[in-house]
CSV table of N, CA and C in Angstrom, one decimal:
chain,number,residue,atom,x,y,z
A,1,UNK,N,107.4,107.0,86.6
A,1,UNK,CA,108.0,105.8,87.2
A,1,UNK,C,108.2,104.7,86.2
A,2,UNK,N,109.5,103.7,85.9
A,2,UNK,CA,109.8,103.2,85.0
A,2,UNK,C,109.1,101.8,85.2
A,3,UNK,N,108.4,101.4,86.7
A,3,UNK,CA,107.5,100.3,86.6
A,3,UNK,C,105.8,100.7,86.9
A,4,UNK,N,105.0,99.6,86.1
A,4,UNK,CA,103.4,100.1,86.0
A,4,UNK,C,103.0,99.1,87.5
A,5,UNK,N,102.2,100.0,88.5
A,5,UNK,CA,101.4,99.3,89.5
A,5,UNK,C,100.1,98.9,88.6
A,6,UNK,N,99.8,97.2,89.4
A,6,UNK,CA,98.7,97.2,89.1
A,6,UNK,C,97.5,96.7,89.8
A,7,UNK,N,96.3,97.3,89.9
A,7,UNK,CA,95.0,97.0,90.9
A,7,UNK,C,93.8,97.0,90.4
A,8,UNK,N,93.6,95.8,90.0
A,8,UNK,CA,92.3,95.7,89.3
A,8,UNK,C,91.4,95.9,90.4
A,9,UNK,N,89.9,96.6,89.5
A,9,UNK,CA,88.9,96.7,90.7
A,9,UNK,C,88.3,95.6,91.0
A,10,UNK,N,88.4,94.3,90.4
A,10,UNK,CA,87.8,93.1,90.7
A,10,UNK,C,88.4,92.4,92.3
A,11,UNK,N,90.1,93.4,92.5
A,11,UNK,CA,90.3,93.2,94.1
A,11,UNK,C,90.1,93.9,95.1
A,12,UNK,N,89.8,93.8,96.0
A,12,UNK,CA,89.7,95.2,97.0
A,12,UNK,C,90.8,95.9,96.9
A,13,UNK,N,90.6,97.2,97.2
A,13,UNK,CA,91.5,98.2,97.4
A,13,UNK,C,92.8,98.1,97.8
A,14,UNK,N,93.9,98.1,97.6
A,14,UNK,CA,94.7,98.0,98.6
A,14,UNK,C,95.6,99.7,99.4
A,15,UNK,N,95.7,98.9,100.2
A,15,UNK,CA,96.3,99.8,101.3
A,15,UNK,C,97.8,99.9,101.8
A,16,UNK,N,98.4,101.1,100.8
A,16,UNK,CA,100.0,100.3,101.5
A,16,UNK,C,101.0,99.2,100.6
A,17,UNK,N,100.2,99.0,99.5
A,17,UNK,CA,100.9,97.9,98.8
A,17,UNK,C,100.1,98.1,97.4
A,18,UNK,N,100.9,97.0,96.4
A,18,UNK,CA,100.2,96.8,94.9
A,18,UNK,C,99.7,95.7,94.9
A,19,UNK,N,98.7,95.2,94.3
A,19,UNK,CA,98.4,93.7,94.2
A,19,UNK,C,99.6,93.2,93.2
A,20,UNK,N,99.8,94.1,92.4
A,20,UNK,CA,100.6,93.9,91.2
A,20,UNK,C,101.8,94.1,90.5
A,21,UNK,N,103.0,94.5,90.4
A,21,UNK,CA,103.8,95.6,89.6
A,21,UNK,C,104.2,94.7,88.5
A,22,UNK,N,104.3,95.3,87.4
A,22,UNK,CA,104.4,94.8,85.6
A,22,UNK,C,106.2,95.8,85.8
A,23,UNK,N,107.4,95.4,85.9
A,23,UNK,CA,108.4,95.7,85.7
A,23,UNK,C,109.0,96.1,84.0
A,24,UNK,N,109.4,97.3,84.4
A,24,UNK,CA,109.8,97.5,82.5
A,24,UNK,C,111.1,96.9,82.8
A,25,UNK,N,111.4,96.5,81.1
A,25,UNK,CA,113.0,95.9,81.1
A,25,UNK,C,114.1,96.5,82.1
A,26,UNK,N,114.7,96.1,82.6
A,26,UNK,CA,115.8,96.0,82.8
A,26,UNK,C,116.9,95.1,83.7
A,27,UNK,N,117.7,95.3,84.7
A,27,UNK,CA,118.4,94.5,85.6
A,27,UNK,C,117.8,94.1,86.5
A,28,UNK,N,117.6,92.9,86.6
A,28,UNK,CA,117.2,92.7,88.3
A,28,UNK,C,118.4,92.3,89.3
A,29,UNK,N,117.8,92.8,90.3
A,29,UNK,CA,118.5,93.0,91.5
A,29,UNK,C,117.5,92.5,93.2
A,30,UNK,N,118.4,91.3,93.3
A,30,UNK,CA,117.3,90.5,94.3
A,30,UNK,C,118.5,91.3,95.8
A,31,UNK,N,117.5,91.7,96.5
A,31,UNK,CA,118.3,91.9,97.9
A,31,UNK,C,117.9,90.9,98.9
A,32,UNK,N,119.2,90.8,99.5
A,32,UNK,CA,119.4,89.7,100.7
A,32,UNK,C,118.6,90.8,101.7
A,33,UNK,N,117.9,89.5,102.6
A,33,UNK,CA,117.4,89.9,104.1
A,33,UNK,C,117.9,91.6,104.8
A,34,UNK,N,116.8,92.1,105.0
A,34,UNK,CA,118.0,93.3,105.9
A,34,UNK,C,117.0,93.8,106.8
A,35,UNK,N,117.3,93.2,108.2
A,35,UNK,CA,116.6,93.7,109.5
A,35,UNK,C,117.1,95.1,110.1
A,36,UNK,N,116.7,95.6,111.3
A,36,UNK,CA,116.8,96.7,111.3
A,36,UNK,C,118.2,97.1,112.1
A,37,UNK,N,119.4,96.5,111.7
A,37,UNK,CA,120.7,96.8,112.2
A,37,UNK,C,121.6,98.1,111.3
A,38,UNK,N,121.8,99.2,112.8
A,38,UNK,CA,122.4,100.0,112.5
A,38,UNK,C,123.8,99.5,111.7
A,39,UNK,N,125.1,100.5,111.3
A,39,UNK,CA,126.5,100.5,110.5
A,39,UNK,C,127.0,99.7,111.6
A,40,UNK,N,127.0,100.5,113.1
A,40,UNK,CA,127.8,99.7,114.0
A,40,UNK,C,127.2,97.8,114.5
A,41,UNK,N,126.5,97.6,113.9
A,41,UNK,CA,125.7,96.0,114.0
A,41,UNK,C,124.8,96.1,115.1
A,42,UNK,N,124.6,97.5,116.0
A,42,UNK,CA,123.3,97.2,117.0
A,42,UNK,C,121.8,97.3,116.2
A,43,UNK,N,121.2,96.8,117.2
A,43,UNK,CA,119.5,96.9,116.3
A,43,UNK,C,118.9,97.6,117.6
A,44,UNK,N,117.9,98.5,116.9
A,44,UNK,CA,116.6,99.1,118.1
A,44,UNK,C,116.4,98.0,118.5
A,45,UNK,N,115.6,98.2,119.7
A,45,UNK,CA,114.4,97.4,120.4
A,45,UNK,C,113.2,97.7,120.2
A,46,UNK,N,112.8,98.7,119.4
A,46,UNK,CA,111.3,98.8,119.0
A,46,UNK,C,111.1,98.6,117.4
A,47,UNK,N,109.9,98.4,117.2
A,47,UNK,CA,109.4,98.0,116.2
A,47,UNK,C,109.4,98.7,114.9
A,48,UNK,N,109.3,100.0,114.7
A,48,UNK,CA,109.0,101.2,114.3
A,48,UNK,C,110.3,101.6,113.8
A,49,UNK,N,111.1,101.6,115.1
A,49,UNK,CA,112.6,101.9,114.7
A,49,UNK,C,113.5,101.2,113.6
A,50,UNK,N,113.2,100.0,113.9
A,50,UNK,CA,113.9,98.6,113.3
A,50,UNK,C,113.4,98.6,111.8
A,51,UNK,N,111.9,98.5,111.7
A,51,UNK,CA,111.3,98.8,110.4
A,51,UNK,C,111.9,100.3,109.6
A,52,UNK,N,112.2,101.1,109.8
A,52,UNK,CA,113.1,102.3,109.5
A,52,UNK,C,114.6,102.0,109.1
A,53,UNK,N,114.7,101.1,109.8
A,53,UNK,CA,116.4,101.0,109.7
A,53,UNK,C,116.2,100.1,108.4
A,54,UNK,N,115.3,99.1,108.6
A,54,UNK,CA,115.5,98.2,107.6
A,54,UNK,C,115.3,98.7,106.1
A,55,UNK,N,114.7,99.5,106.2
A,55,UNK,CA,114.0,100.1,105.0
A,55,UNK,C,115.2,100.9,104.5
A,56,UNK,N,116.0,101.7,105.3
A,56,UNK,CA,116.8,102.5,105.3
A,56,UNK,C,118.4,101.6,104.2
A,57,UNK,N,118.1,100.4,104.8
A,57,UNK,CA,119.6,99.1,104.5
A,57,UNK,C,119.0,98.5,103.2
A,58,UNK,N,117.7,98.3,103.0
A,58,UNK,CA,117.4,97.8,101.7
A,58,UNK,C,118.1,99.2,100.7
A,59,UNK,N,117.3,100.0,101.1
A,59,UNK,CA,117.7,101.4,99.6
A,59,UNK,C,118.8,101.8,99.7
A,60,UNK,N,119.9,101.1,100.8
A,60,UNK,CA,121.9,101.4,100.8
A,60,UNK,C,122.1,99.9,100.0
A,61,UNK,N,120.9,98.9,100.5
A,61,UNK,CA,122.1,98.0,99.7
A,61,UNK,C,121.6,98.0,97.6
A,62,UNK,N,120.2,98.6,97.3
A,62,UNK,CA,119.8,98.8,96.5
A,62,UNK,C,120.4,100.3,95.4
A,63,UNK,N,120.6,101.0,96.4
A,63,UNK,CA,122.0,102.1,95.7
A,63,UNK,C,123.3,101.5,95.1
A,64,UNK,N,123.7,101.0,96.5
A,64,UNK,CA,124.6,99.9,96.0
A,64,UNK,C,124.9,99.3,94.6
A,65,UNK,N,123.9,98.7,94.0
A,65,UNK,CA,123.1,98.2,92.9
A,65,UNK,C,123.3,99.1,92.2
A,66,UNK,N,123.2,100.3,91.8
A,66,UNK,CA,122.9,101.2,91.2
A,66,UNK,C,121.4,101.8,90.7
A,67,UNK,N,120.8,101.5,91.7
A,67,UNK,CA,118.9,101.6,91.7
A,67,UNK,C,118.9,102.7,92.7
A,68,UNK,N,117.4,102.6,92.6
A,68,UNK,CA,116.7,104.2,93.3
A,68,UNK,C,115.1,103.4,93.7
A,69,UNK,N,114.8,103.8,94.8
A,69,UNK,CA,113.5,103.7,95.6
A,69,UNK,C,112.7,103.1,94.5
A,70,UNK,N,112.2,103.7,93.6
A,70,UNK,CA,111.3,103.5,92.5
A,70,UNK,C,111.5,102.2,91.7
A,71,UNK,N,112.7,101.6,91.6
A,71,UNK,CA,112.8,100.4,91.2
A,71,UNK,C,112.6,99.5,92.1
A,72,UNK,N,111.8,99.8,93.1
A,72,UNK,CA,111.7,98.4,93.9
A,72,UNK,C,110.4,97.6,93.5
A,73,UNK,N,110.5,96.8,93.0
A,73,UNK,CA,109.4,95.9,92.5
A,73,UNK,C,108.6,95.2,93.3
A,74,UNK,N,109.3,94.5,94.5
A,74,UNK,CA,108.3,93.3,95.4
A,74,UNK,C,109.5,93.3,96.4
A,75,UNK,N,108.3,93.6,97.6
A,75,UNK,CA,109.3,93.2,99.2
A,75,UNK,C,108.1,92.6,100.0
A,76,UNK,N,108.8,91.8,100.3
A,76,UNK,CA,108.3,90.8,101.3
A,76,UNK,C,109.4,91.6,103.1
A,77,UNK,N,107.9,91.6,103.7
A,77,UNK,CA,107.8,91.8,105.3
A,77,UNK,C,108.0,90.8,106.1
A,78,UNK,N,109.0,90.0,106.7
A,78,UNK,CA,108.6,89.2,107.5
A,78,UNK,C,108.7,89.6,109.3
A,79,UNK,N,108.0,89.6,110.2
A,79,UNK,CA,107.5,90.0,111.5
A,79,UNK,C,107.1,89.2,112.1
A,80,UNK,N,107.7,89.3,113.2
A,80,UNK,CA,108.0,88.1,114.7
A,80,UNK,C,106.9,88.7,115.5
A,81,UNK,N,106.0,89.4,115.3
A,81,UNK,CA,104.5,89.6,115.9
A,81,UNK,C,103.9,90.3,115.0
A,82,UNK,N,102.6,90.0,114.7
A,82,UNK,CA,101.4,90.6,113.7
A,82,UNK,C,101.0,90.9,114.2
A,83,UNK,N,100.4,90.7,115.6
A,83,UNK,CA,99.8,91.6,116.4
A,83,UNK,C,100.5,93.0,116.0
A,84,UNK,N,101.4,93.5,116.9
A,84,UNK,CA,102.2,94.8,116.8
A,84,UNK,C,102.8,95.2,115.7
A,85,UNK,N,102.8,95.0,114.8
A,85,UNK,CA,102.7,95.3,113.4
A,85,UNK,C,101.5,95.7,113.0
A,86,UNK,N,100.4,95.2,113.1
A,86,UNK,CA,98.9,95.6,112.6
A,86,UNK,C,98.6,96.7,113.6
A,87,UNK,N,99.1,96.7,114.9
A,87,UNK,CA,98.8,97.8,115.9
A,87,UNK,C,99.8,99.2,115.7
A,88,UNK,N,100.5,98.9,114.7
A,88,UNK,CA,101.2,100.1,114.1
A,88,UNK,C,101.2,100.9,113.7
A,89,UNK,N,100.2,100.5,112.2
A,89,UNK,CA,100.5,100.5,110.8
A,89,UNK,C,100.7,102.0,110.7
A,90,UNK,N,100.4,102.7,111.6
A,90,UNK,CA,100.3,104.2,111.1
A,90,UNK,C,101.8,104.7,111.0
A,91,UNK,N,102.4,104.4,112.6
A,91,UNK,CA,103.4,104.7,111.9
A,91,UNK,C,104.5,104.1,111.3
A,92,UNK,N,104.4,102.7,110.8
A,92,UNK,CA,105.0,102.0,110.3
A,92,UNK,C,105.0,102.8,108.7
A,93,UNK,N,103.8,103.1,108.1
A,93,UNK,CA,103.3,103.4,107.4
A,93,UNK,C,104.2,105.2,107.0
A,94,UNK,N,104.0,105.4,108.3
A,94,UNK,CA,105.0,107.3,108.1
A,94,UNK,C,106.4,106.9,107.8
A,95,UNK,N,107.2,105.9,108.4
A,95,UNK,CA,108.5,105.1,108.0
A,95,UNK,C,108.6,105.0,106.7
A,96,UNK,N,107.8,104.3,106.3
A,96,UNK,CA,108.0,103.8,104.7
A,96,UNK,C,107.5,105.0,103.8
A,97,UNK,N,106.7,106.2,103.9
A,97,UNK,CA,106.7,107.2,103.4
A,97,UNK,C,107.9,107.8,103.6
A,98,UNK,N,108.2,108.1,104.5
A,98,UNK,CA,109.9,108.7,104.8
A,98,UNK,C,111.1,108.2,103.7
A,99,UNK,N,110.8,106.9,103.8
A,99,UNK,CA,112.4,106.5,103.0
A,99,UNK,C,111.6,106.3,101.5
A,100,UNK,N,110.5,105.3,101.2
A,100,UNK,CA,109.8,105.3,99.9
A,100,UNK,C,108.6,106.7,99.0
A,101,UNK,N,108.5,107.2,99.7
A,101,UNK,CA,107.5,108.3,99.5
A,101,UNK,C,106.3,107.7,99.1
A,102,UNK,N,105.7,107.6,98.0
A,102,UNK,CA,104.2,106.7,98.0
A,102,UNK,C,104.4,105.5,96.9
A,103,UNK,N,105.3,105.2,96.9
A,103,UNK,CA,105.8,104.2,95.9
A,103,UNK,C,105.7,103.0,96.7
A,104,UNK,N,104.6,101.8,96.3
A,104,UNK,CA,104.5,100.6,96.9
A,104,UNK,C,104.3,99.4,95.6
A,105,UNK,N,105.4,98.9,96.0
A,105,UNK,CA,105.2,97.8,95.3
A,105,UNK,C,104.1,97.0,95.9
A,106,UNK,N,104.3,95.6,94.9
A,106,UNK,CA,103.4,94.6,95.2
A,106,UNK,C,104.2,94.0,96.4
A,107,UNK,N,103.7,93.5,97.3
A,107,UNK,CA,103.9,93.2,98.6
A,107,UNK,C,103.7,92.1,99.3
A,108,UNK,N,104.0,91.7,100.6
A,108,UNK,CA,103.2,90.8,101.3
A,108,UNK,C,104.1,90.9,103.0
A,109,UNK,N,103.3,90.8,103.6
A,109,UNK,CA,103.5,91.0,105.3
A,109,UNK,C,103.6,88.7,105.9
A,110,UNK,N,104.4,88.5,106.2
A,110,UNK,CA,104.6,87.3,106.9
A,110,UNK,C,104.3,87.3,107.8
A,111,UNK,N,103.8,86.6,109.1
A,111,UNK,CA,104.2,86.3,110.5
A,111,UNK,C,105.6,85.0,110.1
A,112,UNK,N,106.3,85.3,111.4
A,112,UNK,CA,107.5,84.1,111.6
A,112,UNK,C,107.3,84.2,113.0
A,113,UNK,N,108.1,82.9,113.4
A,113,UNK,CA,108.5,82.9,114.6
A,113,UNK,C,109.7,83.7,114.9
A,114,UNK,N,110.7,83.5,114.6
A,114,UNK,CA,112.2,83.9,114.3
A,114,UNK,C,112.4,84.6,113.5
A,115,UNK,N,113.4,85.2,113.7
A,115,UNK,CA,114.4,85.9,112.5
A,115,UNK,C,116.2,85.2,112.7
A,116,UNK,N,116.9,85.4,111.9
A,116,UNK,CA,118.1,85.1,111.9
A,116,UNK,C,118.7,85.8,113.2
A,117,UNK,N,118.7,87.2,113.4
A,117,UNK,CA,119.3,88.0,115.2
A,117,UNK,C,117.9,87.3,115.4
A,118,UNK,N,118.1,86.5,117.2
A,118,UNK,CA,117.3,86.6,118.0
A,118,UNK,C,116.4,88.4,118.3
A,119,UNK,N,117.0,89.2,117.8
A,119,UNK,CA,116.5,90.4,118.6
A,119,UNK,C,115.9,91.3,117.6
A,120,UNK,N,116.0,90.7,116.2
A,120,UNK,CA,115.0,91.2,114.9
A,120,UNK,C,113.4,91.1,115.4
A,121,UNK,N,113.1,92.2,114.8
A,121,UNK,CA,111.8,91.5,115.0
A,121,UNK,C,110.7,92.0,113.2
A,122,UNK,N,111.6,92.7,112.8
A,122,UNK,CA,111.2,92.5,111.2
A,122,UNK,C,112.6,92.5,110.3
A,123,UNK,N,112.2,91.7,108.9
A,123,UNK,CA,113.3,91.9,107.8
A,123,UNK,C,112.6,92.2,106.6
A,124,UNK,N,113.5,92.7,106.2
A,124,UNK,CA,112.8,92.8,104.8
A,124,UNK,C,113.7,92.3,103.5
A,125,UNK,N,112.8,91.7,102.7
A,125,UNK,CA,113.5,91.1,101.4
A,125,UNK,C,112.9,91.5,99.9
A,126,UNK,N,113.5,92.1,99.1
A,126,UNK,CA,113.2,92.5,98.4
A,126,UNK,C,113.5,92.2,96.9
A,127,UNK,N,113.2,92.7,95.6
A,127,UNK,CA,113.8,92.5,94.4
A,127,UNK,C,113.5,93.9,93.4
A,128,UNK,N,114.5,94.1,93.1
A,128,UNK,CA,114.3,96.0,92.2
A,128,UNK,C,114.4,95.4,90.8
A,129,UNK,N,114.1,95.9,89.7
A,129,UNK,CA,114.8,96.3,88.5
A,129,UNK,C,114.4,97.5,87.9
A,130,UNK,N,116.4,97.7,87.7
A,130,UNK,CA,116.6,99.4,87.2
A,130,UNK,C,116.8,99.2,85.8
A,131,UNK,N,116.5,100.1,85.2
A,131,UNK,CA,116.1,100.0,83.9
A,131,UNK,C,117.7,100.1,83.2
């Protein structure tokens, strides 16, 4: 992998995420917001689905780019319930194995009220650099 995770033992464990990632040189590439809307502009109504899709539109709009999964450095979660997010994680968690395999950047999960669609109920924002 062309970026180093990092987790000191002086923090708890993490789960799902890096406390840290040290990016090797190259391009950065900030991605705009991307909730869980399909090509044709509908979005699921479930949680699980939407987090899939979104994950799915980060790594089209990060191809885009000319990057690959692995250069994803820091994504920010933001979620219109933490409740049902935390009541997920398992398979929120099989989602993001699916499209990322075990590659987790450093991270962080929001609560919001809102999203930009009334009918989002996660986005995700990200930043890669490809070497």
């Amino acid at each position: 992998l062309p970026h180093r995770q990092v987790n000191p033992d002086s923090l708890p464990p993490p789960s799902g995420y890096s406390h840290a990632t040290v990016a090797a040189p190259g391009t950065a590439v900030y991605l705009g917001g991307q909730a869980g809307h399909r090509p044709d502009g509908s979005i699921a109504s479930d949680l699980v689905e939407q987090f899939d899709q979104a994950c799915a539109n980060v790594l089209e709009a990060l191809r885009a780019a000319g990057g690959r999964p692995e250069h994803l450095v820091h994504l920010v979660i933001y979620a219109t319930d933490l409740g049902a997010y935390r009541g997920r994680l398992r398979e929120l968690g099989e989602a993001w194995r699916g499209r990322f395999g075990k590659h987790y950047p450093a991270m962080a999960l929001i609560g919001t009220t809102e999203l930009f669609d009334p009918e989002a109920l996660v986005e995700l924002v990200g930043v890669a650099v490809v070497p």
